[in-house]
Coordinates of C-alpha atoms in Angstrom, one line a residue:
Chain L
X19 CA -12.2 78.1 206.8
X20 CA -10.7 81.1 205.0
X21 CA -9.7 82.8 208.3
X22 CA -7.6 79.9 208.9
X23 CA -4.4 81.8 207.7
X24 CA -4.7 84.0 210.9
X25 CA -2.9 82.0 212.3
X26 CA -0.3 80.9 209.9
X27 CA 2.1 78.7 212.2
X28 CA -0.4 76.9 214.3
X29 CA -2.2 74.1 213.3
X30 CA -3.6 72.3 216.5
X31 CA -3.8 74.3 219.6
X32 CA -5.1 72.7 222.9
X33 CA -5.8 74.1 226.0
X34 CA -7.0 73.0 229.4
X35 CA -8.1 70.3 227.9
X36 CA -10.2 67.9 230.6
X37 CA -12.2 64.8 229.7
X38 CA -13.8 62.2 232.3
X39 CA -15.4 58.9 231.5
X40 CA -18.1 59.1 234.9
X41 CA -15.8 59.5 237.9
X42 CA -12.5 59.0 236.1
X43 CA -10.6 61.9 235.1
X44 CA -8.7 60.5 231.6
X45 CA -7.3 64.1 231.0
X46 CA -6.3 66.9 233.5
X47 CA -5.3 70.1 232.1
X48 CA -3.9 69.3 228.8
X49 CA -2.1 71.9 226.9
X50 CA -0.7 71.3 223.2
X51 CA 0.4 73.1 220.6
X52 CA 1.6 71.6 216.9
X53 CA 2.5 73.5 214.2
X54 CA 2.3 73.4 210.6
X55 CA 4.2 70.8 209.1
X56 CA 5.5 69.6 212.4
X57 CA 5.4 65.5 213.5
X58 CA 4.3 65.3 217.2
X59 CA 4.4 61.9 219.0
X60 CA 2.5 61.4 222.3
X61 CA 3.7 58.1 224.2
X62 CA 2.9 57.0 227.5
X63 CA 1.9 53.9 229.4
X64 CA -1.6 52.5 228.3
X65 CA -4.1 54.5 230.1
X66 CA -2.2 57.3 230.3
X67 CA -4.9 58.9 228.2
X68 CA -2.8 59.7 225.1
X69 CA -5.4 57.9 223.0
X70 CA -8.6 59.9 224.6
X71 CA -6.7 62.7 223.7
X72 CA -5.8 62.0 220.0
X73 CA -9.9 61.6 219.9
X74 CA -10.2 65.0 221.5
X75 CA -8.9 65.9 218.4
X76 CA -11.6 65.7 215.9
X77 CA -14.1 65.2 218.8
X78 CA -15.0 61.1 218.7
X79 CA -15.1 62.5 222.2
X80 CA -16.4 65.6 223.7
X81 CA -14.2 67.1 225.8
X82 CA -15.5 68.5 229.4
X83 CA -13.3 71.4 229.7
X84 CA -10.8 73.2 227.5
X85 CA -10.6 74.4 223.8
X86 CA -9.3 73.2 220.7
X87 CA -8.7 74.8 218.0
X88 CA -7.6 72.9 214.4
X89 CA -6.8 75.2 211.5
X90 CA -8.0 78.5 213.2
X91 CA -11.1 76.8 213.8
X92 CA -12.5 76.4 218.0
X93 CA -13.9 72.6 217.4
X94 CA -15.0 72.6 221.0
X95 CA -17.4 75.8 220.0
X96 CA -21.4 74.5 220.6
X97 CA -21.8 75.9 217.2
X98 CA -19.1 74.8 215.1
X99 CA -20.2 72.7 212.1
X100 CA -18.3 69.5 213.1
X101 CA -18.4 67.3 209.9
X102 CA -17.0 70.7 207.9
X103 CA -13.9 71.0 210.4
X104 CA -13.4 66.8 210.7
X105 CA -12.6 66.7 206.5
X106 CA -9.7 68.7 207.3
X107 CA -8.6 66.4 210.0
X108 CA -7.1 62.9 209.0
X109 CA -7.8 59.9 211.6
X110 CA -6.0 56.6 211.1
X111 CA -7.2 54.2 214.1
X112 CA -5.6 51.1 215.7
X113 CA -8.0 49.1 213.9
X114 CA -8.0 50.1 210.9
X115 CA -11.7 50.3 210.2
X116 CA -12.2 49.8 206.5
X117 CA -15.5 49.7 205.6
X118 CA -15.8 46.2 205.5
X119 CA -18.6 46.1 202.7
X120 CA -16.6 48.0 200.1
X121 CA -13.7 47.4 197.8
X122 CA -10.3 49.3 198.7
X123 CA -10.9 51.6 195.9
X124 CA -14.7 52.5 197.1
X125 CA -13.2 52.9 200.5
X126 CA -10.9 55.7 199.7
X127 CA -13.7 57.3 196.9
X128 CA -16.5 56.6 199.4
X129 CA -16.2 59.9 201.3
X130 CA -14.7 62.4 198.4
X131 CA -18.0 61.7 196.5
X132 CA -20.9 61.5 199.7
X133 CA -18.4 64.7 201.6
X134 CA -16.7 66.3 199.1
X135 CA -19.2 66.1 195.9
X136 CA -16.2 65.2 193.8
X137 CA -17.1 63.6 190.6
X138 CA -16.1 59.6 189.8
X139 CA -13.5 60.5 187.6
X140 CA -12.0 62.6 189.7
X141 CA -12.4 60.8 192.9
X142 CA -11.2 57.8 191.5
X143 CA -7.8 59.9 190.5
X144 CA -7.0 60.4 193.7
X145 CA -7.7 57.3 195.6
X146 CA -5.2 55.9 192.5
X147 CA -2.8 58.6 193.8
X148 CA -2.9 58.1 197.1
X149 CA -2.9 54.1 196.6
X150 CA 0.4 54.6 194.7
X151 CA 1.8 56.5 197.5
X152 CA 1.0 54.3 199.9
X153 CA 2.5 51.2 197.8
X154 CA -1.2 49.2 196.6
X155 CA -2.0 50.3 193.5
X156 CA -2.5 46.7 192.8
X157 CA -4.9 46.3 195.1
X158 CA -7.1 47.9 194.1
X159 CA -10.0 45.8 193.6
X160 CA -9.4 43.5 196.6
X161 CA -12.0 43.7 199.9
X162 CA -10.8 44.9 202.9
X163 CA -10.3 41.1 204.5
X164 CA -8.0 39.6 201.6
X165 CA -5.5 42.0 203.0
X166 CA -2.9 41.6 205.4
X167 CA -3.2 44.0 208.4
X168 CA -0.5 46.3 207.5
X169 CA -1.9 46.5 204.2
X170 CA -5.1 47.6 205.5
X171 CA -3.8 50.0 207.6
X172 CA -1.8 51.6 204.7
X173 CA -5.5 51.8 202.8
X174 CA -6.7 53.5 205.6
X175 CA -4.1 55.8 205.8
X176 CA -4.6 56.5 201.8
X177 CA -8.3 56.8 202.5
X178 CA -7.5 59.8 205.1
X179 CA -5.2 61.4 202.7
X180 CA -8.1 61.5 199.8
X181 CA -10.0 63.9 201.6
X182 CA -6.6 66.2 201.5
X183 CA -6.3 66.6 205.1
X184 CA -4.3 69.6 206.8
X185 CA -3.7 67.6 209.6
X186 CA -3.3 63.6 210.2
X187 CA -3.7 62.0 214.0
X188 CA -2.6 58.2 214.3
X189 CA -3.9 56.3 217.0
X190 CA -1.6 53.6 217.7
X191 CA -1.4 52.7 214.2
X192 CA 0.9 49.4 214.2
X193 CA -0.5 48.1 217.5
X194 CA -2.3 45.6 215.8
X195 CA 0.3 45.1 213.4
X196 CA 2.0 41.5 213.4
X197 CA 6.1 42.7 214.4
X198 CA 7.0 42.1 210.9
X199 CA 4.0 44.5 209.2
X200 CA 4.7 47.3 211.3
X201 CA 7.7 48.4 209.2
X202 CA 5.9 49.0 206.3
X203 CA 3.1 51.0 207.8
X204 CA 5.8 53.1 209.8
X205 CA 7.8 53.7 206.0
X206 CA 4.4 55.7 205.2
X207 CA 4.4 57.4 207.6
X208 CA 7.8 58.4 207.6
X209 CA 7.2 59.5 203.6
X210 CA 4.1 61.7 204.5
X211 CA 6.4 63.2 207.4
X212 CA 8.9 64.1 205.2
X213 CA 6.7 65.9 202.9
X214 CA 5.3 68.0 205.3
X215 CA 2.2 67.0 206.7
X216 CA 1.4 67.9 210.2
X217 CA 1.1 65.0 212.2
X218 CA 0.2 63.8 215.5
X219 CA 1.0 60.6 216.6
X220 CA -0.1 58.3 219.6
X221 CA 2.4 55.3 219.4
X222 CA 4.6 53.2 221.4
X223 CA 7.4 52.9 218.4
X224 CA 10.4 54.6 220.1
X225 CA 12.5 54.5 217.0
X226 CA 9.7 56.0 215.0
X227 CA 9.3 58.6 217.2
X228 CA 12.8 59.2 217.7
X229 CA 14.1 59.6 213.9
X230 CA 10.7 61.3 213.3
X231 CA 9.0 63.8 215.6
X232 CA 9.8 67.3 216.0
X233 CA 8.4 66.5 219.7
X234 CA 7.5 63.9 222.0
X235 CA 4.9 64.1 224.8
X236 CA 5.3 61.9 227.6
X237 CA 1.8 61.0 229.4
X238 CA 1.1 59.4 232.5
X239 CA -2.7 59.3 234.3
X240 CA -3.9 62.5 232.5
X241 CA -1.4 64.9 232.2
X242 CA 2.0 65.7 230.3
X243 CA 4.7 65.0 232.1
X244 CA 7.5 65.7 229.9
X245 CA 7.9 67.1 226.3
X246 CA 10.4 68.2 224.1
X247 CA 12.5 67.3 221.6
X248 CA 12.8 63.3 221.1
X249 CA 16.5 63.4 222.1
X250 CA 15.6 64.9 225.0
X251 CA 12.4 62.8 226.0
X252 CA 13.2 59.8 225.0
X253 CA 16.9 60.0 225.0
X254 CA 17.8 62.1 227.9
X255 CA 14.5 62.1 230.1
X256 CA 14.0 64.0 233.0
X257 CA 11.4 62.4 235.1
X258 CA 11.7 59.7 236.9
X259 CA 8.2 58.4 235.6
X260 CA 9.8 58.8 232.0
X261 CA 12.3 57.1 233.2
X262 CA 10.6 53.6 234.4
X263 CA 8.3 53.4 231.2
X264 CA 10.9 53.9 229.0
X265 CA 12.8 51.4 230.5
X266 CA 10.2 49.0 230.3
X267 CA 9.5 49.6 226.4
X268 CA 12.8 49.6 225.1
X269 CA 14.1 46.5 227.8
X270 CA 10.7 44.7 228.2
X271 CA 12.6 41.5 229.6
X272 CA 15.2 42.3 231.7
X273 CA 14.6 42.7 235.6
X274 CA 12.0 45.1 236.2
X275 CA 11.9 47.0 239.8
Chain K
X28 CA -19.8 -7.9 225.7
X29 CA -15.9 -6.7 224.9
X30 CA -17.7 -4.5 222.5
X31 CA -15.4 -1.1 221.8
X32 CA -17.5 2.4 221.9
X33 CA -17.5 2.4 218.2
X34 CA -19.1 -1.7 217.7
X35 CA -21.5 -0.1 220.4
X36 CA -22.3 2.8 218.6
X37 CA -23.1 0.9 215.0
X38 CA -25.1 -1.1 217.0
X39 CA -27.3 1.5 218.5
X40 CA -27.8 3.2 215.3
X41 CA -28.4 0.0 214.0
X42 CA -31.4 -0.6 216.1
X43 CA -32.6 2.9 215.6
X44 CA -32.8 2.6 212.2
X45 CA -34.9 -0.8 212.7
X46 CA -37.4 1.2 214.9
X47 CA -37.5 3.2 212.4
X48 CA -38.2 1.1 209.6
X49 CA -41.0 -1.1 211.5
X50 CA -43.0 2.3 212.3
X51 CA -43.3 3.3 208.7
X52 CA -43.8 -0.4 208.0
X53 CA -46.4 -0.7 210.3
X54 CA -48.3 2.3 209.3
X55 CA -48.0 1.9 205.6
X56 CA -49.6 -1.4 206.2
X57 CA -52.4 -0.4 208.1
X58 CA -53.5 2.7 206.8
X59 CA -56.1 2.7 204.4
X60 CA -54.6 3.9 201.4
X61 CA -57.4 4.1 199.2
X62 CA -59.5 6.1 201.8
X63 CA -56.2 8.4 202.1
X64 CA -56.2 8.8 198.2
X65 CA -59.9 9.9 197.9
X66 CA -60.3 12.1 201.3
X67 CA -56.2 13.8 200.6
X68 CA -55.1 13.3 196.7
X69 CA -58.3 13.3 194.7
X70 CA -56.6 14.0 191.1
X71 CA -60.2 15.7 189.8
X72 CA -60.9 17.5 192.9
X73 CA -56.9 19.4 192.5
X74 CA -57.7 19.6 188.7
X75 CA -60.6 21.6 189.5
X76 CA -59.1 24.0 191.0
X77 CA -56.5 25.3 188.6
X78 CA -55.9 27.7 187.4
X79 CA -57.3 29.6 189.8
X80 CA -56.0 28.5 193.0
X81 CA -52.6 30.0 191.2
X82 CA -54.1 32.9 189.7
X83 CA -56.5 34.0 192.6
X84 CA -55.6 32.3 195.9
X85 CA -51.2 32.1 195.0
X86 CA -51.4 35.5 194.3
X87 CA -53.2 37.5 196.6
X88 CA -51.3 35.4 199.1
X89 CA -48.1 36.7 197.7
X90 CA -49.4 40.4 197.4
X91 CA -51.2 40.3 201.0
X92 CA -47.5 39.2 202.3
X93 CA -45.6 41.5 200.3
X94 CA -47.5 44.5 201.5
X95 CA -47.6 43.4 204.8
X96 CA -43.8 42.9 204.5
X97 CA -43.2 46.8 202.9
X98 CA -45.0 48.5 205.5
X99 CA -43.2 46.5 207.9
X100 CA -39.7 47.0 206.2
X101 CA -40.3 50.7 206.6
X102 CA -41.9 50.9 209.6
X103 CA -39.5 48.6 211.8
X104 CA -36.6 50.2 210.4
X105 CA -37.8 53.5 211.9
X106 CA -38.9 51.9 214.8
X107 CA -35.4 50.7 215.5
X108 CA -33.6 53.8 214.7
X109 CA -35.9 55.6 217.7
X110 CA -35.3 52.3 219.8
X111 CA -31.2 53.2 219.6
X112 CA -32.2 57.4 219.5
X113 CA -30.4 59.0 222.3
X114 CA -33.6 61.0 222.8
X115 CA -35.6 59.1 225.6
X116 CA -38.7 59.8 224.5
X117 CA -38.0 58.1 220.9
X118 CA -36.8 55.3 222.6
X119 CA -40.3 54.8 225.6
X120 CA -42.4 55.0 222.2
X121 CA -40.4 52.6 219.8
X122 CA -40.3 49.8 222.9
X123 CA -44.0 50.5 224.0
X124 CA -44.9 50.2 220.5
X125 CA -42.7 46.6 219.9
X126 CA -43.7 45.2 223.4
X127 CA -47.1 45.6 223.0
X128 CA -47.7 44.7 219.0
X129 CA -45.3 41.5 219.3
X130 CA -47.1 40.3 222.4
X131 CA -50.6 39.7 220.1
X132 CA -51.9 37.3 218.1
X133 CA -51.7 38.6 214.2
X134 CA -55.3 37.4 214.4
X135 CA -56.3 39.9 217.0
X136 CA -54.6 42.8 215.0
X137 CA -55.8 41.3 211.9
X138 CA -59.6 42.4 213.0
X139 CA -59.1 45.2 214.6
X140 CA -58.0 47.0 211.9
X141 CA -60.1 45.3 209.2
X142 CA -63.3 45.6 211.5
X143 CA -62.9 47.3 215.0
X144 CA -61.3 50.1 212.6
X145 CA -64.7 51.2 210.5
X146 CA -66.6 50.6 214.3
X147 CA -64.8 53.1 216.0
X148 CA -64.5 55.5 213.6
X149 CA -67.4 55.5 211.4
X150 CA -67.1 56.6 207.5
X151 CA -63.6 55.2 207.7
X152 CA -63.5 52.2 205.2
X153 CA -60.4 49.5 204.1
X154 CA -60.7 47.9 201.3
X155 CA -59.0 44.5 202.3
X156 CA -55.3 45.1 200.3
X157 CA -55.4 48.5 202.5
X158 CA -56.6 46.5 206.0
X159 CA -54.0 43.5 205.8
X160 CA -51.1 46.0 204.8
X161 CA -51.9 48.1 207.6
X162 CA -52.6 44.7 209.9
X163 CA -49.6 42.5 208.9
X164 CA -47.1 45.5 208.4
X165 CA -47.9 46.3 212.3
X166 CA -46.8 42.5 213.1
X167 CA -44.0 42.6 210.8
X168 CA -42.5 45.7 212.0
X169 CA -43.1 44.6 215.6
X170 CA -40.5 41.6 214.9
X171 CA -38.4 43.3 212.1
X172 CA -37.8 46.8 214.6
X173 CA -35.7 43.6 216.9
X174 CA -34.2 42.3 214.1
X175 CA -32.8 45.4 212.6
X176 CA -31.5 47.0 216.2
X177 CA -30.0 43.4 216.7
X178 CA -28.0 44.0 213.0
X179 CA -27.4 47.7 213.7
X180 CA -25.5 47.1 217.1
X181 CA -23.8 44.2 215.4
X182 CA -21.9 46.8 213.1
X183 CA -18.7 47.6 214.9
X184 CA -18.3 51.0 216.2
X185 CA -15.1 51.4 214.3
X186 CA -17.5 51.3 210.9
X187 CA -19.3 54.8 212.3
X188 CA -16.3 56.3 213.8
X189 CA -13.9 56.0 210.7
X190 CA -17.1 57.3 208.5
X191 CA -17.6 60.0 210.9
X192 CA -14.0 60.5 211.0
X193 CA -14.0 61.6 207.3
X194 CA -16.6 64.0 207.7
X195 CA -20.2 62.3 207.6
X196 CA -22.5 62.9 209.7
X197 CA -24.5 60.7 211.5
X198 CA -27.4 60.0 209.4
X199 CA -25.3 59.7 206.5
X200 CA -23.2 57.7 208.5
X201 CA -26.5 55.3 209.4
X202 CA -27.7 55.4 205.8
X203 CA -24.5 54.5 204.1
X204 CA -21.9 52.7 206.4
X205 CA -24.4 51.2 209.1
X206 CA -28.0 49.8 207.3
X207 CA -26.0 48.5 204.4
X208 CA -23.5 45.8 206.3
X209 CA -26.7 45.3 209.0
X210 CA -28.6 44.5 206.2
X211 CA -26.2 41.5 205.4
X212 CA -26.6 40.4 209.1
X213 CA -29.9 40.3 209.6
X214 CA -30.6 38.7 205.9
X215 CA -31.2 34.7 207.1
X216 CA -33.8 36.1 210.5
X217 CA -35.5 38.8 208.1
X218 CA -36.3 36.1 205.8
X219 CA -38.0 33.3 208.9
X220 CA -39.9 36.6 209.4
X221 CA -41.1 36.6 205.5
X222 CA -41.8 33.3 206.0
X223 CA -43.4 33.5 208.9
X224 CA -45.5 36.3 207.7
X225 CA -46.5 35.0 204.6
X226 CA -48.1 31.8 206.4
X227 CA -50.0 34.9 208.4
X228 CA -51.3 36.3 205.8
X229 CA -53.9 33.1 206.0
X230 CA -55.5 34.7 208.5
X231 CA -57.0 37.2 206.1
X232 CA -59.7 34.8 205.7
X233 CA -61.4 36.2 209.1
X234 CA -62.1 39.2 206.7
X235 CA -65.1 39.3 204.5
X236 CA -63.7 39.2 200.8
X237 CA -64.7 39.0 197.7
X238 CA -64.0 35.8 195.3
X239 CA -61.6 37.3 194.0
X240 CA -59.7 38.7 197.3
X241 CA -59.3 35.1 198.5
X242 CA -56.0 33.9 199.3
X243 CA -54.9 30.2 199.5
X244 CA -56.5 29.5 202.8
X245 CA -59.6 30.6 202.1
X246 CA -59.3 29.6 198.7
X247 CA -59.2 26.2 200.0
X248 CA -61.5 26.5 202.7
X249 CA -64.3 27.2 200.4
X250 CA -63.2 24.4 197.8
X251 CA -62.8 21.9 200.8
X252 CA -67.0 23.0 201.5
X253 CA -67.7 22.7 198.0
X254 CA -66.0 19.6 196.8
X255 CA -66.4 17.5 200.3
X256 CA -62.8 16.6 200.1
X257 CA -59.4 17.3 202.4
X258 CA -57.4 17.8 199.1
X259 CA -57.7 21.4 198.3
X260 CA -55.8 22.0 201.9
X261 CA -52.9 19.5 200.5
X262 CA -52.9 21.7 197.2
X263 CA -53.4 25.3 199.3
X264 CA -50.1 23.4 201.3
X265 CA -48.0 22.6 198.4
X266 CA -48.5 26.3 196.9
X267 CA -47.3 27.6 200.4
X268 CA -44.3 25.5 200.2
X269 CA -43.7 26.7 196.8
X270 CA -43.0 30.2 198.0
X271 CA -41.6 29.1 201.3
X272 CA -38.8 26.7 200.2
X273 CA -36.9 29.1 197.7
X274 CA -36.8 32.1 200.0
X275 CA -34.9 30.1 202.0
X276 CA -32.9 29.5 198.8
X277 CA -32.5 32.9 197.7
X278 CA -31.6 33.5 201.0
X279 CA -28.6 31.9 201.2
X280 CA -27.8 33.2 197.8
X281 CA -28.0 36.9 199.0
X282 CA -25.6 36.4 201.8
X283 CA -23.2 34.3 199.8
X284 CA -23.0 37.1 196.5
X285 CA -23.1 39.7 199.4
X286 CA -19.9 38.3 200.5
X287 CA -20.7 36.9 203.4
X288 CA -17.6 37.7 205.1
X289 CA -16.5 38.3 208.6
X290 CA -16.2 41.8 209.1
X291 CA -12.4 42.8 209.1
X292 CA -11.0 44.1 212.5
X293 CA -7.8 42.7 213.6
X294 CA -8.2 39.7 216.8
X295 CA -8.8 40.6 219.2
X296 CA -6.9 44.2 219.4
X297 CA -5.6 45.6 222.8
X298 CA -7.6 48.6 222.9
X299 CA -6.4 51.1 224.9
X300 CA -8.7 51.2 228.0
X301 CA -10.5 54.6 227.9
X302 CA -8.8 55.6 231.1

């Protein structure tokens, strides 16, 4: 990982990136670049692909076609030692997935000591850390399903932060939220963007998006339609496809065409 | 009859519970109890045979079963790892192998390792303990390889993904994240299957043993010859039941301390269709 610094700015760089479940092409030529420190949001209609993409990522899924590269590192390289290059890359999921058998505090040491060899001591320093910066120090001790679901996501998103990630990808993190939980999830996220970390962000929060990202991607059946700043996408958009779906998200009652 | 459907129910039950009643009347009456006592409950017959039906027949049943139950532990837990392998060839063997051992009689696999075994292959000898762990760990792992792919898919794919996610990799992943919350699924089936195994392990008496390799069934068997009485196979019973009934105990208890909780994933999320 030491070579990483070649390439000081860049911290996820896709190219041509294609991906097809059977006959369906999900992605068609993706290119993406985020820098260091930078907060990208993709948004786009469900199936768009924006998800399949974010799992590009860290490879949950093997891309057909295309590279990426995370940290200097080619992920989509045959060779590449995958479970080295996924502890430097975060991944917070829609559904949370807490290990269901283990407390919140095993959760977050679970992978510094089995991954990272860190000691108890220290292991259990951090996850106290990273609890405290996400707002549950108090919990602790409490299993994954005595929590709310925004509290859980929160846990999950301290558990990627123990492994002291150089990148963090949310998938749709407050889609399974209840309305009134998403807020809290969204302040930790907003926190972790403000100190720094590179982020990239599948989500349909507008707002979030809008005060937070550096850039917004617009997706539609595969391929990036529009990006650029999130004044520009999402408040001045170009494309008539940008257009209707935004219209839809922010007004979802009023007359649709 | 302006009888509501509740009247009508009582009175249904009612009349059950009078069939009932006059069966177990009628057969109380007309057995012959003292006949029963002497063939079935001989108090001198089921003195005679303590200790040892406890110290000999209880516990090589209970050794013959656990052995049995190791081998298969081990063996149907690899066999269900090849049975979910992406490799094809893992996955012909593993269901060739369950298919064909769950589809015999224990009895059948009982002899032919205890005796077709030494036939075939001649200097080859197994002392019984070695023959019936061999034998009933074949049968158990036949079932147990089911049970443990059935607990293993049961595990939500989030579980591997977020462990993979952080960095594991996948046999990590299965050894940490995936047998330990299948485990607490397939607890109540894997014990009907000690159950069901140790009730098997009778059929060690189509072996040739030794007095002191006899467990309860043949324990009994031999006593029932020798003592011209039925009640050595109502004490052989009762000992059965007395390992029987608290597995099912402990059981439960596992699952409950285990915290037999759902496993946490939000209802029903919309995922994102992959397309």
């Amino acid at each position: 990982m030491t070579e990483a610094t070649s390439d000081v700015d860049v911290a996820i760089e896709i190219t041509g990136l294609t991906k097809s479940f059977g006959p369906l092409e999900v992605l068609r030529g993706i290119d993406l670049t985020v820098n260091r420190g930078e907060v990208v949001c993709v948004i786009g209609p469900s199936g768009s692909g924006k998800s399949t993409l974010l799992r590009c990522v860290n490879m949950l899924e093997e891309p057909n076609g295309g590279t990426v590269v995370v940290d200097g590192v080619e992920l989509t390289d045959p060779d590449v030692d995958i479970d080295a290059a996924r502890r430097r890359i975060g991944m917070v999921f829609q559904s949370f997935n807490l290990f269901a058998n283990l407390n919140v505090l095993n959760n977050l040491m679970f992978a510094q000591r089995k991954v990272l060899r860190r000691d108890r001591d220290e292991a259990q320093k951090v996850a106290l850390a990273n609890l405290e910066r996400v707002g549950l120090a108090e919990k602790a001790n409490a299993m994954p399903h005595q929590l709310s679901g925004g509290q859980q996501q929160r846990v999950a998103i301290a558990r990627a932060l123990s492994m002291n990630p150089d990148v963090m990808l949310f998938d749709e993190p407050t889609s399974a939220l209840d309305p009134e939980l998403v807020g809290d999830v969204l302040n930790v996220m907003r926190k972790l963007a403000l100190e720094g970390m590179t982020m990239l962000v599948v989500t349909h929060e507008m707002l979030f998006a809008r005060e937070v990202a550096d850039k917004v991607l617009f997706m539609d059946a595969g391929m990036v339609v529009e990006e650029g700043p999130p004044a520009q996408v999402i408040g001045d958009p170009q494309h008539e496809r940008t257009r209707s779906f935004l219209s839809r998200v922010l007004n979802p009652i009023s007359d649709r065409e | 009859m302006a009888l509501s459907k509740r009247q009508r129910a009582k009175v249904f039950r009612g009349v059950q519970y009078g069939i009932g009643l006059v069966v177990v009347l009628v057969l109380a009456v007309t057995a012959d109890w003292a006949k029963i006592r002497a063939t079935f409950f001989d108090v001198e017959v089921a003195k005679a045979m303590f200790p040892e039906v406890i110290t000999v027949g209880l516990k090589n049943t209970v050794i013959y079963t656990a052995l049995g139950f190791s081998v298969g532990l081990v063996v149907g837990l690899v066999l269900a790892l090849m049975r979910l392998s992406s490799i094809r060839v893992y996955r012909w063997v593993a269901g060739a192998y369950i298919e064909f051992f769950r589809g015999l009689p224990a009895l059948l696999i009982i002899l032919a390792i205890g005796t077709g075994v030494p036939i075939a292959f001649p200097g080859t000898f197994f002392d019984k303990y070695t023959a019936l762990a061999i034998a009933l760990g074949i049968v158990a792992s036949a079932y147990m390889a089911e049970t443990f792919r059935a607990g293993i898919q049961a595990v939500p794919a989030g579980q591997v993904e977020a462990a993979r996610s952080l960095g594991l990799s996948a046999g990590r992943t299965t050894t940490f994240v995936v047998v330990p919350q299948a485990f607490k699924i397939i607890l109540p089936p894997l014990t009907n299957e000690l159950i069901m195994l140790t009730k098997d392990s009778s059929l060690a008496l189509f072996l040739g043993s030794t007095v002191l390799e006899y467990e309860l069934t043949q324990f009994g068997r031999v006593a029932l010859n020798q003592y011209r009485s039925l009640t050595p196979v109502v004490v052989a019973g009762f000992c059965y039941l007395i390992i029987t009934i608290p597995l099912g105990y402990l059981s439960r208890y596992l699952e409950r301390s285990t915290g037999g909780k759902k496993i946490s994933t939000p209802e029903s999320p919309t995922v994102e269709a992959k397309a």
